[in-house]
mmCIF file of C-alpha atoms in Angstrom:
data_model
loop_
_atom_site.group_PDB
_atom_site.id
_atom_site.type_symbol
_atom_site.label_atom_id
_atom_site.label_comp_id
_atom_site.label_asym_id
_atom_site.label_seq_id
_atom_site.Cartn_x
_atom_site.Cartn_y
_atom_site.Cartn_z
ATOM 1 C CA MET H 114 -32.328 -48.944 21.485
ATOM 2 C CA THR H 115 -34.043 -46.279 19.424
ATOM 3 C CA ILE H 116 -34.252 -42.514 19.714
ATOM 4 C CA LYS H 117 -37.429 -40.748 18.679
ATOM 5 C CA THR H 118 -36.877 -37.689 16.525
ATOM 6 C CA LEU H 119 -38.597 -34.383 15.989
ATOM 7 C CA GLU H 120 -40.393 -35.912 13.001
ATOM 8 C CA ASP H 121 -41.951 -38.480 15.327
ATOM 9 C CA LEU H 122 -43.178 -35.706 17.617
ATOM 10 C CA LEU H 123 -44.588 -33.663 14.735
ATOM 11 C CA ASN H 124 -46.406 -36.756 13.461
ATOM 12 C CA GLU H 125 -47.908 -37.296 16.909
ATOM 13 C CA GLY H 126 -49.126 -33.692 16.866
ATOM 14 C CA VAL H 127 -47.962 -30.650 18.826
ATOM 15 C CA GLU H 128 -50.701 -28.112 18.163
ATOM 16 C CA GLY H 129 -51.600 -26.458 21.461
ATOM 17 C CA ARG H 130 -48.975 -28.431 23.399
ATOM 18 C CA GLY H 131 -46.081 -26.972 25.326
ATOM 19 C CA VAL H 132 -42.687 -28.135 24.056
ATOM 20 C CA LEU H 133 -39.468 -27.518 25.982
ATOM 21 C CA VAL H 134 -36.496 -27.247 23.631
ATOM 22 C CA ARG H 135 -32.901 -27.340 24.842
ATOM 23 C CA SER H 136 -30.946 -25.352 22.257
ATOM 24 C CA ASP H 137 -27.288 -24.399 22.117
ATOM 25 C CA LEU H 138 -27.272 -20.607 21.777
ATOM 26 C CA ASN H 139 -23.865 -20.102 23.402
ATOM 27 C CA VAL H 140 -22.544 -17.571 20.884
ATOM 28 C CA PRO H 141 -19.495 -15.311 21.265
ATOM 29 C CA LEU H 142 -20.223 -11.714 22.274
ATOM 30 C CA ASP H 143 -18.110 -8.578 22.006
ATOM 31 C CA ASN H 144 -19.574 -5.833 24.205
ATOM 32 C CA GLY H 145 -23.027 -7.332 23.820
ATOM 33 C CA VAL H 146 -22.711 -7.780 20.036
ATOM 34 C CA ILE H 147 -22.873 -11.313 18.612
ATOM 35 C CA THR H 148 -19.712 -11.946 16.588
ATOM 36 C CA ASP H 149 -20.630 -15.409 15.256
ATOM 37 C CA PRO H 150 -24.357 -16.316 15.067
ATOM 38 C CA GLY H 151 -23.636 -19.851 13.788
ATOM 39 C CA ARG H 152 -25.213 -21.687 16.710
ATOM 40 C CA ILE H 153 -28.355 -19.531 16.611
ATOM 41 C CA ILE H 154 -28.777 -20.177 12.899
ATOM 42 C CA ALA H 155 -28.247 -23.919 13.438
ATOM 43 C CA SER H 156 -30.957 -23.943 16.143
ATOM 44 C CA VAL H 157 -33.621 -22.298 13.979
ATOM 45 C CA PRO H 158 -34.969 -25.308 11.973
ATOM 46 C CA THR H 159 -36.150 -27.221 15.066
ATOM 47 C CA ILE H 160 -37.737 -24.205 16.766
ATOM 48 C CA LYS H 161 -39.336 -23.056 13.514
ATOM 49 C CA ALA H 162 -40.827 -26.478 12.745
ATOM 50 C CA LEU H 163 -42.431 -26.651 16.193
ATOM 51 C CA ALA H 164 -43.787 -23.102 16.077
ATOM 52 C CA GLU H 165 -45.212 -23.577 12.585
ATOM 53 C CA ALA H 166 -46.910 -26.787 13.752
ATOM 54 C CA GLY H 167 -48.680 -24.815 16.502
ATOM 55 C CA ALA H 168 -46.638 -25.754 19.549
ATOM 56 C CA LYS H 169 -46.137 -23.391 22.456
ATOM 57 C CA VAL H 170 -42.344 -23.398 22.328
ATOM 58 C CA VAL H 171 -40.276 -22.781 25.465
ATOM 59 C CA VAL H 172 -36.550 -22.606 24.716
ATOM 60 C CA THR H 173 -33.836 -23.040 27.319
ATOM 61 C CA ALA H 174 -30.157 -22.325 26.688
ATOM 62 C CA HIS H 175 -27.005 -21.033 28.339
ATOM 63 C CA LEU H 176 -24.511 -18.306 27.495
ATOM 64 C CA GLY H 177 -20.994 -18.176 28.874
ATOM 65 C CA ARG H 178 -20.157 -19.266 32.393
ATOM 66 C CA PRO H 179 -22.127 -17.275 34.940
ATOM 67 C CA LYS H 180 -21.582 -18.525 38.478
ATOM 68 C CA GLY H 181 -25.048 -19.923 39.154
ATOM 69 C CA GLU H 182 -26.699 -16.544 39.668
ATOM 70 C CA PRO H 183 -28.061 -13.745 37.458
ATOM 71 C CA ASP H 184 -25.342 -11.713 35.742
ATOM 72 C CA PRO H 185 -26.420 -9.105 33.146
ATOM 73 C CA THR H 186 -23.173 -9.682 31.240
ATOM 74 C CA PHE H 187 -24.491 -13.112 30.280
ATOM 75 C CA SER H 188 -28.117 -12.189 29.578
ATOM 76 C CA LEU H 189 -29.684 -13.875 26.557
ATOM 77 C CA ALA H 190 -31.243 -10.554 25.460
ATOM 78 C CA PRO H 191 -29.032 -10.137 22.331
ATOM 79 C CA VAL H 192 -29.626 -13.806 21.510
ATOM 80 C CA ALA H 193 -33.415 -13.399 21.755
ATOM 81 C CA ALA H 194 -33.263 -10.470 19.325
ATOM 82 C CA ARG H 195 -31.151 -12.380 16.784
ATOM 83 C CA LEU H 196 -33.238 -15.546 17.158
ATOM 84 C CA ALA H 197 -36.399 -13.531 16.421
ATOM 85 C CA GLU H 198 -34.722 -12.096 13.325
ATOM 86 C CA GLU H 199 -33.716 -15.564 12.066
ATOM 87 C CA LEU H 200 -37.133 -17.089 12.846
ATOM 88 C CA GLY H 201 -39.074 -14.203 11.369
ATOM 89 C CA ARG H 202 -41.345 -14.148 14.403
ATOM 90 C CA ASN H 203 -41.434 -12.561 17.856
ATOM 91 C CA VAL H 204 -39.395 -14.235 20.602
ATOM 92 C CA GLN H 205 -40.274 -13.315 24.162
ATOM 93 C CA LEU H 206 -37.433 -13.305 26.700
ATOM 94 C CA ALA H 207 -38.362 -14.222 30.260
ATOM 95 C CA GLY H 208 -36.765 -12.133 32.970
ATOM 96 C CA ASP H 209 -35.822 -15.278 34.879
ATOM 97 C CA VAL H 210 -35.371 -19.028 34.405
ATOM 98 C CA VAL H 211 -38.263 -20.660 36.257
ATOM 99 C CA GLY H 212 -39.466 -17.722 38.357
ATOM 100 C CA GLN H 213 -42.638 -15.639 38.290
ATOM 101 C CA ASP H 214 -41.950 -14.006 34.936
ATOM 102 C CA ALA H 215 -41.164 -17.289 33.181
ATOM 103 C CA LEU H 216 -44.280 -18.896 34.663
ATOM 104 C CA ALA H 217 -46.564 -15.970 33.757
ATOM 105 C CA ARG H 218 -45.214 -15.780 30.203
ATOM 106 C CA SER H 219 -45.462 -19.541 29.650
ATOM 107 C CA GLU H 220 -49.087 -19.524 30.843
ATOM 108 C CA GLY H 221 -49.855 -16.737 28.363
ATOM 109 C CA LEU H 222 -48.415 -18.509 25.321
ATOM 110 C CA THR H 223 -50.696 -19.174 22.378
ATOM 111 C CA ASP H 224 -50.150 -21.692 19.578
ATOM 112 C CA GLY H 225 -46.984 -20.914 17.612
ATOM 113 C CA ASP H 226 -45.494 -18.579 20.252
ATOM 114 C CA VAL H 227 -41.819 -18.810 21.204
ATOM 115 C CA LEU H 228 -40.537 -18.027 24.697
ATOM 116 C CA LEU H 229 -36.815 -17.988 25.506
ATOM 117 C CA LEU H 230 -36.023 -18.457 29.180
ATOM 118 C CA GLU H 231 -33.196 -16.399 30.645
ATOM 119 C CA ASN H 232 -29.763 -18.052 30.842
ATOM 120 C CA ILE H 233 -30.279 -21.490 32.419
ATOM 121 C CA ARG H 234 -26.893 -21.198 34.141
ATOM 122 C CA PHE H 235 -28.230 -18.305 36.225
ATOM 123 C CA GLU H 236 -29.634 -21.273 38.179
ATOM 124 C CA ALA H 237 -26.984 -23.035 40.289
ATOM 125 C CA ARG H 238 -29.096 -26.197 40.196
ATOM 126 C CA GLU H 239 -28.542 -26.583 36.442
ATOM 127 C CA THR H 240 -24.963 -27.774 36.905
ATOM 128 C CA SER H 241 -25.256 -29.100 40.473
ATOM 129 C CA LYS H 242 -23.627 -32.413 41.357
ATOM 130 C CA ASP H 243 -26.605 -32.988 43.672
ATOM 131 C CA GLU H 244 -29.117 -34.945 41.616
ATOM 132 C CA ALA H 245 -31.997 -33.995 43.937
ATOM 133 C CA GLN H 246 -31.344 -30.297 43.277
ATOM 134 C CA ARG H 247 -31.198 -30.846 39.511
ATOM 135 C CA VAL H 248 -34.457 -32.810 39.591
ATOM 136 C CA LYS H 249 -36.204 -29.987 41.486
ATOM 137 C CA LEU H 250 -35.195 -27.578 38.738
ATOM 138 C CA ALA H 251 -36.308 -30.127 36.119
ATOM 139 C CA HIS H 252 -39.780 -30.271 37.661
ATOM 140 C CA ALA H 253 -39.950 -26.452 37.568
ATOM 141 C CA LEU H 254 -39.037 -26.503 33.861
ATOM 142 C CA VAL H 255 -41.667 -29.156 33.162
ATOM 143 C CA GLU H 256 -44.268 -26.962 34.862
ATOM 144 C CA LEU H 257 -43.670 -24.349 32.139
ATOM 145 C CA VAL H 258 -44.885 -26.711 29.381
ATOM 146 C CA GLY H 259 -47.586 -28.608 31.280
ATOM 147 C CA ASP H 260 -48.470 -32.253 31.818
ATOM 148 C CA ASP H 261 -48.982 -32.978 28.115
ATOM 149 C CA GLY H 262 -45.676 -31.314 27.199
ATOM 150 C CA ALA H 263 -42.678 -32.802 25.431
ATOM 151 C CA PHE H 264 -38.919 -32.303 25.505
ATOM 152 C CA VAL H 265 -36.778 -31.813 22.413
ATOM 153 C CA SER H 266 -33.007 -32.052 22.827
ATOM 154 C CA ASP H 267 -31.367 -29.881 20.188
ATOM 155 C CA GLY H 268 -28.252 -28.512 21.908
ATOM 156 C CA PHE H 269 -25.578 -30.860 20.637
ATOM 157 C CA GLY H 270 -22.845 -28.740 22.218
ATOM 158 C CA VAL H 271 -24.063 -29.763 25.688
ATOM 159 C CA VAL H 272 -25.100 -33.425 25.273
ATOM 160 C CA HIS H 273 -21.872 -34.517 26.981
ATOM 161 C CA ARG H 274 -23.085 -32.803 30.177
ATOM 162 C CA GLU H 275 -25.286 -34.464 32.797
ATOM 163 C CA GLN H 276 -27.177 -31.242 33.535
ATOM 164 C CA THR H 277 -30.810 -30.478 34.315
ATOM 165 C CA SER H 278 -31.853 -28.986 30.974
ATOM 166 C CA VAL H 279 -30.000 -31.678 29.015
ATOM 167 C CA TYR H 280 -30.489 -34.834 31.064
ATOM 168 C CA ASP H 281 -32.914 -34.637 33.987
ATOM 169 C CA VAL H 282 -35.861 -33.084 32.087
ATOM 170 C CA ALA H 283 -35.654 -35.885 29.522
ATOM 171 C CA LYS H 284 -36.554 -38.342 32.278
ATOM 172 C CA LEU H 285 -39.738 -36.431 33.104
ATOM 173 C CA LEU H 286 -41.195 -35.785 29.641
ATOM 174 C CA PRO H 287 -41.652 -37.681 26.371
ATOM 175 C CA HIS H 288 -38.298 -36.940 24.710
ATOM 176 C CA TYR H 289 -37.072 -36.493 21.155
ATOM 177 C CA ALA H 290 -33.890 -35.565 19.302
ATOM 178 C CA GLY H 291 -34.178 -32.272 17.425
ATOM 179 C CA TYR H 292 -32.949 -31.852 13.863
ATOM 180 C CA LEU H 293 -29.518 -30.662 14.977
ATOM 181 C CA VAL H 294 -28.826 -33.421 17.519
ATOM 182 C CA ALA H 295 -30.047 -36.088 15.081
ATOM 183 C CA ALA H 296 -27.862 -34.712 12.268
ATOM 184 C CA GLU H 297 -24.751 -34.378 14.449
ATOM 185 C CA THR H 298 -25.133 -37.924 15.753
ATOM 186 C CA GLU H 299 -25.440 -39.304 12.209
ATOM 187 C CA VAL H 300 -22.292 -37.439 11.145
ATOM 188 C CA LEU H 301 -20.274 -38.808 14.059
ATOM 189 C CA LYS H 302 -21.500 -42.334 13.355
ATOM 190 C CA LYS H 303 -20.202 -41.899 9.824
ATOM 191 C CA LEU H 304 -16.777 -40.946 11.214
ATOM 192 C CA THR H 305 -16.607 -43.912 13.585
ATOM 193 C CA GLU H 306 -18.367 -46.708 11.721
ATOM 194 C CA ASN H 307 -16.322 -47.768 8.690
ATOM 195 C CA PRO H 308 -15.162 -44.342 7.365
ATOM 196 C CA GLU H 309 -13.953 -44.191 3.785
ATOM 197 C CA ARG H 310 -10.154 -44.167 3.524
ATOM 198 C CA PRO H 311 -7.685 -42.502 3.531
ATOM 199 C CA TYR H 312 -9.010 -41.066 6.824
ATOM 200 C CA ALA H 313 -7.241 -37.921 8.055
ATOM 201 C CA VAL H 314 -7.692 -36.117 11.364
ATOM 202 C CA VAL H 315 -6.381 -32.600 12.006
ATOM 203 C CA LEU H 316 -6.033 -31.513 15.626
ATOM 204 C CA GLY H 317 -5.012 -28.078 16.842
ATOM 205 C CA GLY H 318 -5.674 -25.931 19.866
ATOM 206 C CA SER H 319 -3.527 -25.017 22.804
ATOM 207 C CA LYS H 320 -3.124 -28.020 25.098
ATOM 208 C CA VAL H 321 -2.136 -31.636 24.493
ATOM 209 C CA SER H 322 -3.984 -32.603 27.674
ATOM 210 C CA ASP H 323 -7.283 -31.373 26.176
ATOM 211 C CA LYS H 324 -6.855 -33.621 23.138
ATOM 212 C CA LEU H 325 -4.922 -36.548 24.610
ATOM 213 C CA ALA H 326 -7.910 -38.892 24.898
ATOM 214 C CA VAL H 327 -9.003 -38.248 21.313
ATOM 215 C CA ILE H 328 -5.423 -38.671 20.025
ATOM 216 C CA GLU H 329 -5.165 -42.030 21.806
ATOM 217 C CA ALA H 330 -8.593 -43.091 20.507
ATOM 218 C CA LEU H 331 -8.059 -42.045 16.885
ATOM 219 C CA ALA H 332 -4.366 -42.669 16.228
ATOM 220 C CA PRO H 333 -4.872 -46.462 15.842
ATOM 221 C CA LYS H 334 -7.859 -45.918 13.519
ATOM 222 C CA VAL H 335 -6.754 -43.189 11.088
ATOM 223 C CA ASP H 336 -4.257 -43.024 8.244
ATOM 224 C CA THR H 337 -3.049 -39.489 8.965
ATOM 225 C CA LEU H 338 -3.039 -37.458 12.186
ATOM 226 C CA VAL H 339 -1.924 -33.868 11.646
ATOM 227 C CA ILE H 340 -1.030 -31.891 14.773
ATOM 228 C CA GLY H 341 -0.752 -28.099 14.836
ATOM 229 C CA GLY H 342 -1.693 -25.230 17.104
ATOM 230 C CA GLY H 343 -0.155 -24.571 20.495
ATOM 231 C CA MET H 344 -0.052 -28.248 21.372
ATOM 232 C CA CYS H 345 2.431 -29.057 18.589
ATOM 233 C CA PHE H 346 5.241 -27.485 20.646
ATOM 234 C CA THR H 347 4.992 -30.137 23.352
ATOM 235 C CA PHE H 348 5.372 -32.754 20.596
ATOM 236 C CA LEU H 349 8.353 -30.861 19.134
ATOM 237 C CA ALA H 350 9.899 -30.684 22.613
ATOM 238 C CA ALA H 351 9.339 -34.444 22.894
ATOM 239 C CA GLN H 352 11.599 -34.781 19.826
ATOM 240 C CA GLY H 353 14.286 -32.857 21.726
ATOM 241 C CA LEU H 354 13.784 -29.621 19.771
ATOM 242 C CA PRO H 355 13.986 -26.118 21.312
ATOM 243 C CA VAL H 356 10.606 -24.341 21.432
ATOM 244 C CA GLY H 357 11.698 -20.932 22.796
ATOM 245 C CA GLY H 358 8.876 -19.169 24.585
ATOM 246 C CA SER H 359 6.164 -21.220 22.851
ATOM 247 C CA LEU H 360 3.289 -22.790 24.742
ATOM 248 C CA LEU H 361 4.600 -25.933 26.420
ATOM 249 C CA GLN H 362 3.107 -28.574 28.708
ATOM 250 C CA ALA H 363 6.292 -29.967 30.200
ATOM 251 C CA GLU H 364 4.382 -32.638 32.144
ATOM 252 C CA MET H 365 3.085 -34.057 28.839
ATOM 253 C CA ILE H 366 6.465 -34.448 27.097
ATOM 254 C CA ASP H 367 6.916 -38.124 28.035
ATOM 255 C CA THR H 368 3.363 -38.902 26.909
ATOM 256 C CA CYS H 369 4.057 -37.213 23.564
ATOM 257 C CA LYS H 370 7.300 -39.223 23.206
ATOM 258 C CA ASP H 371 5.330 -42.437 23.674
ATOM 259 C CA LEU H 372 2.729 -41.367 21.113
ATOM 260 C CA LEU H 373 5.418 -40.423 18.571
ATOM 261 C CA ASP H 374 7.170 -43.777 19.079
ATOM 262 C CA LYS H 375 3.949 -45.756 18.766
ATOM 263 C CA TYR H 376 2.396 -43.858 15.845
ATOM 264 C CA ALA H 377 5.444 -42.568 13.966
ATOM 265 C CA ASP H 378 3.869 -43.426 10.614
ATOM 266 C CA VAL H 379 0.581 -41.668 11.423
ATOM 267 C CA ILE H 380 1.446 -38.462 13.328
ATOM 268 C CA HIS H 381 2.585 -35.477 11.259
ATOM 269 C CA LEU H 382 4.070 -32.370 12.909
ATOM 270 C CA PRO H 383 4.914 -28.938 11.453
ATOM 271 C CA VAL H 384 8.287 -28.574 9.725
ATOM 272 C CA ASP H 385 8.347 -24.785 9.993
ATOM 273 C CA ILE H 386 6.837 -22.273 12.391
ATOM 274 C CA VAL H 387 5.807 -18.606 12.307
ATOM 275 C CA VAL H 388 7.404 -17.169 15.441
ATOM 276 C CA ALA H 389 6.758 -13.825 17.141
ATOM 277 C CA ASP H 390 8.635 -11.721 19.668
ATOM 278 C CA LYS H 391 5.439 -11.263 21.724
ATOM 279 C CA PHE H 392 1.822 -12.401 21.860
ATOM 280 C CA ALA H 393 0.197 -9.531 19.969
ATOM 281 C CA ALA H 394 -1.400 -8.751 16.616
ATOM 282 C CA ASP H 395 1.430 -6.327 15.801
ATOM 283 C CA ALA H 396 4.284 -8.563 16.958
ATOM 284 C CA GLU H 397 7.427 -8.835 14.887
ATOM 285 C CA SER H 398 7.320 -12.218 13.152
ATOM 286 C CA LYS H 399 9.418 -14.509 10.974
ATOM 287 C CA VAL H 400 9.314 -18.056 9.610
ATOM 288 C CA VAL H 401 11.866 -20.513 11.007
ATOM 289 C CA ALA H 402 12.441 -24.244 10.690
ATOM 290 C CA ALA H 403 10.676 -26.243 13.396
ATOM 291 C CA ASN H 404 14.071 -27.169 14.893
ATOM 292 C CA GLU H 405 15.314 -23.560 14.980
ATOM 293 C CA ILE H 406 12.864 -21.649 17.201
ATOM 294 C CA PRO H 407 15.040 -18.981 18.856
ATOM 295 C CA ASP H 408 15.097 -18.258 22.590
ATOM 296 C CA GLY H 409 12.682 -15.478 23.508
ATOM 297 C CA TRP H 410 10.460 -16.097 20.480
ATOM 298 C CA MET H 411 7.151 -17.963 20.530
ATOM 299 C CA GLY H 412 5.451 -19.976 17.830
ATOM 300 C CA LEU H 413 2.025 -18.549 16.920
ATOM 301 C CA ASP H 414 1.296 -20.398 13.663
ATOM 302 C CA ILE H 415 2.510 -23.201 11.440
ATOM 303 C CA GLY H 416 4.658 -22.115 8.503
ATOM 304 C CA PRO H 417 4.057 -22.272 4.730
ATOM 305 C CA ASP H 418 6.057 -25.501 4.198
ATOM 306 C CA SER H 419 3.941 -27.189 6.892
ATOM 307 C CA VAL H 420 0.763 -26.000 5.197
ATOM 308 C CA ALA H 421 1.984 -27.412 1.872
ATOM 309 C CA ARG H 422 2.879 -30.780 3.431
ATOM 310 C CA PHE H 423 -0.374 -31.048 5.343
ATOM 311 C CA ALA H 424 -2.372 -29.965 2.280
ATOM 312 C CA ALA H 425 -0.792 -32.758 0.205
ATOM 313 C CA LEU H 426 -2.110 -35.285 2.732
ATOM 314 C CA LEU H 427 -5.517 -33.693 3.248
ATOM 315 C CA THR H 428 -6.496 -33.059 -0.361
ATOM 316 C CA GLU H 429 -6.142 -36.805 -1.099
ATOM 317 C CA ALA H 430 -8.136 -37.947 1.951
ATOM 318 C CA ARG H 431 -11.630 -39.398 1.584
ATOM 319 C CA THR H 432 -12.668 -38.636 5.172
ATOM 320 C CA VAL H 433 -11.437 -35.653 7.223
ATOM 321 C CA PHE H 434 -12.173 -34.549 10.780
ATOM 322 C CA TRP H 435 -10.735 -31.199 11.905
ATOM 323 C CA ASN H 436 -10.799 -29.830 15.428
ATOM 324 C CA GLY H 437 -8.668 -26.894 16.542
ATOM 325 C CA PRO H 438 -6.926 -24.026 14.715
ATOM 326 C CA MET H 439 -3.322 -24.237 13.545
ATOM 327 C CA GLY H 440 -2.356 -20.911 15.097
ATOM 328 C CA VAL H 441 -3.633 -17.696 16.637
ATOM 329 C CA PHE H 442 -6.042 -17.089 13.739
ATOM 330 C CA GLU H 443 -7.649 -14.146 15.577
ATOM 331 C CA PHE H 444 -4.486 -12.176 14.663
ATOM 332 C CA GLU H 445 -4.341 -11.732 10.878
ATOM 333 C CA LYS H 446 -0.572 -12.174 10.821
ATOM 334 C CA PHE H 447 -0.933 -15.660 12.325
ATOM 335 C CA ALA H 448 -4.013 -16.904 10.449
ATOM 336 C CA ALA H 449 -2.370 -18.302 7.314
ATOM 337 C CA GLY H 450 -1.825 -21.793 8.741
ATOM 338 C CA THR H 451 -5.432 -22.247 9.759
ATOM 339 C CA ARG H 452 -6.639 -20.790 6.464
ATOM 340 C CA GLY H 453 -4.327 -23.043 4.433
ATOM 341 C CA VAL H 454 -5.436 -26.206 6.207
ATOM 342 C CA ALA H 455 -9.107 -25.212 5.933
ATOM 343 C CA GLU H 456 -8.703 -24.544 2.203
ATOM 344 C CA ALA H 457 -7.027 -27.931 1.721
ATOM 345 C CA ILE H 458 -9.948 -29.624 3.471
ATOM 346 C CA ALA H 459 -12.339 -27.689 1.221
ATOM 347 C CA VAL H 460 -10.444 -29.037 -1.819
ATOM 348 C CA ALA H 461 -10.960 -32.556 -0.483
ATOM 349 C CA THR H 462 -14.669 -31.792 -0.093
ATOM 350 C CA GLY H 463 -14.811 -30.677 -3.715
ATOM 351 C CA LYS H 464 -13.274 -34.007 -4.735
ATOM 352 C CA GLY H 465 -16.041 -35.911 -2.947
ATOM 353 C CA ALA H 466 -14.493 -36.451 0.489
ATOM 354 C CA PHE H 467 -16.639 -36.450 3.637
ATOM 355 C CA THR H 468 -15.271 -33.572 5.735
ATOM 356 C CA VAL H 469 -16.289 -32.487 9.219
ATOM 357 C CA VAL H 470 -15.283 -29.343 11.092
ATOM 358 C CA GLY H 471 -15.503 -30.333 14.752
ATOM 359 C CA GLY H 472 -17.070 -27.248 16.263
ATOM 360 C CA GLY H 473 -15.574 -24.809 18.755
ATOM 361 C CA ASP H 474 -12.677 -22.648 17.561
ATOM 362 C CA SER H 475 -12.472 -24.460 14.215
ATOM 363 C CA ALA H 476 -16.029 -23.471 13.303
ATOM 364 C CA ALA H 477 -15.330 -19.924 14.503
ATOM 365 C CA ALA H 478 -12.190 -19.842 12.362
ATOM 366 C CA VAL H 479 -14.104 -20.877 9.239
ATOM 367 C CA ARG H 480 -16.473 -17.939 9.700
ATOM 368 C CA THR H 481 -13.880 -15.427 10.948
ATOM 369 C CA LEU H 482 -11.680 -16.122 7.931
ATOM 370 C CA GLY H 483 -14.655 -15.747 5.597
ATOM 371 C CA LEU H 484 -14.506 -19.296 4.269
ATOM 372 C CA PRO H 485 -17.753 -20.658 2.798
ATOM 373 C CA ASP H 486 -19.694 -23.146 4.919
ATOM 374 C CA ASP H 487 -20.297 -25.319 1.857
ATOM 375 C CA GLY H 488 -16.562 -25.978 1.628
ATOM 376 C CA PHE H 489 -17.171 -28.682 4.232
ATOM 377 C CA SER H 490 -19.635 -31.556 4.421
ATOM 378 C CA HIS H 491 -20.598 -30.638 7.984
ATOM 379 C CA ILE H 492 -19.691 -27.935 10.499
ATOM 380 C CA SER H 493 -20.434 -29.204 13.997
ATOM 381 C CA THR H 494 -21.853 -27.018 16.748
ATOM 382 C CA GLY H 495 -20.348 -29.097 19.545
ATOM 383 C CA GLY H 496 -16.575 -29.224 19.926
ATOM 384 C CA GLY H 497 -16.358 -30.999 23.294
ATOM 385 C CA ALA H 498 -19.302 -33.291 22.568
ATOM 386 C CA SER H 499 -17.830 -34.287 19.199
ATOM 387 C CA LEU H 500 -14.472 -35.136 20.758
ATOM 388 C CA GLU H 501 -16.013 -37.200 23.563
ATOM 389 C CA TYR H 502 -18.101 -39.154 21.040
ATOM 390 C CA LEU H 503 -14.985 -39.890 18.971
ATOM 391 C CA GLU H 504 -13.175 -40.942 22.156
ATOM 392 C CA GLY H 505 -15.867 -43.595 22.554
ATOM 393 C CA LYS H 506 -17.466 -42.051 25.639
ATOM 394 C CA GLU H 507 -21.180 -42.315 26.296
ATOM 395 C CA LEU H 508 -22.855 -38.905 26.029
ATOM 396 C CA PRO H 509 -25.449 -38.584 28.836
ATOM 397 C CA GLY H 510 -27.673 -36.248 26.807
ATOM 398 C CA ILE H 511 -27.877 -38.811 23.990
ATOM 399 C CA ALA H 512 -28.136 -41.912 26.193
ATOM 400 C CA VAL H 513 -31.117 -40.452 28.086
ATOM 401 C CA LEU H 514 -33.071 -40.105 24.818
ATOM 402 C CA GLU H 515 -32.831 -43.830 24.091
ATOM 403 C CA ASP H 516 -35.975 -45.919 24.660
#
């Protein structure tokens, strides 16, 4: 099975043709201001290549989780402005998804124009479980690019979703993987098909249940599995240690016990914890041993000894995958663990290791903490999609591109 790429489409010729591009422009906003433009920047090469080749580019994307109807809070207006800035060309924003404004604007496009449709999730049909409803929306999207149009899938962060703009439109148009989707897929293949060893995986984040499938899939295949973030406390509890007021998934304790028994030589947990008397940036904090978390205190970061131990493992690795922060990095007082682990991975990169930051909060942490992107071989744009690929699941948005 092969997947045609954007290069194939460009070689076929796109001048004067409508091309529907599914991008991932789901960036964080703070009162309408984009706080991390990473996904917009990553989407630019595909859109730019099509526009410069004379295509009439129609971009569809989502932002946040609107409930299937227009919500000004989740308008793509700030995204359109930033995308135009990054592209160095005008980007029209349609006032709707497939309504009168989108149709009128798409009909008025000239070669090289870029039109961004309003948030695709303003349409309930986008995420509907009813295939007939999704297909109706897909036909409406196809109408915007015409019978000789093409579809380019470039939103890697959504390829694990069987949704209209990711999956159903690909069945109706000649389909291609954009630069971003092609690059992300190659990176993940490199992680799963004979990775260079030692192979280390770092997992953080809040819940064990969110990462359980990837832990079970990777633990037998890696040399080192470092666990931090909120989910480490369920593992510590599984060892019989007190975790105070720290985040705990009591229903997962037995599962964690089984994992620790089975992969004792692979799983590495923090040996010290930065605890706080409340969940706040100005909380009183102190470093305690991992087996001495006091009642009424909560762990919000891994401690300096843990960072040193994890760094010793990571700096010698030849392949590293990292998904999930080590603590509440948004609060400066509790960012040192995430920073320390990220810096250790960057050292490994400098020594020739292949290192991947698995999207989501990890990618946000890299930028929030001011760490250079080139400290890592690859920073993914798709946290959930990356994890599902590593779990061995088929990604609908990739499978549908195969011919």
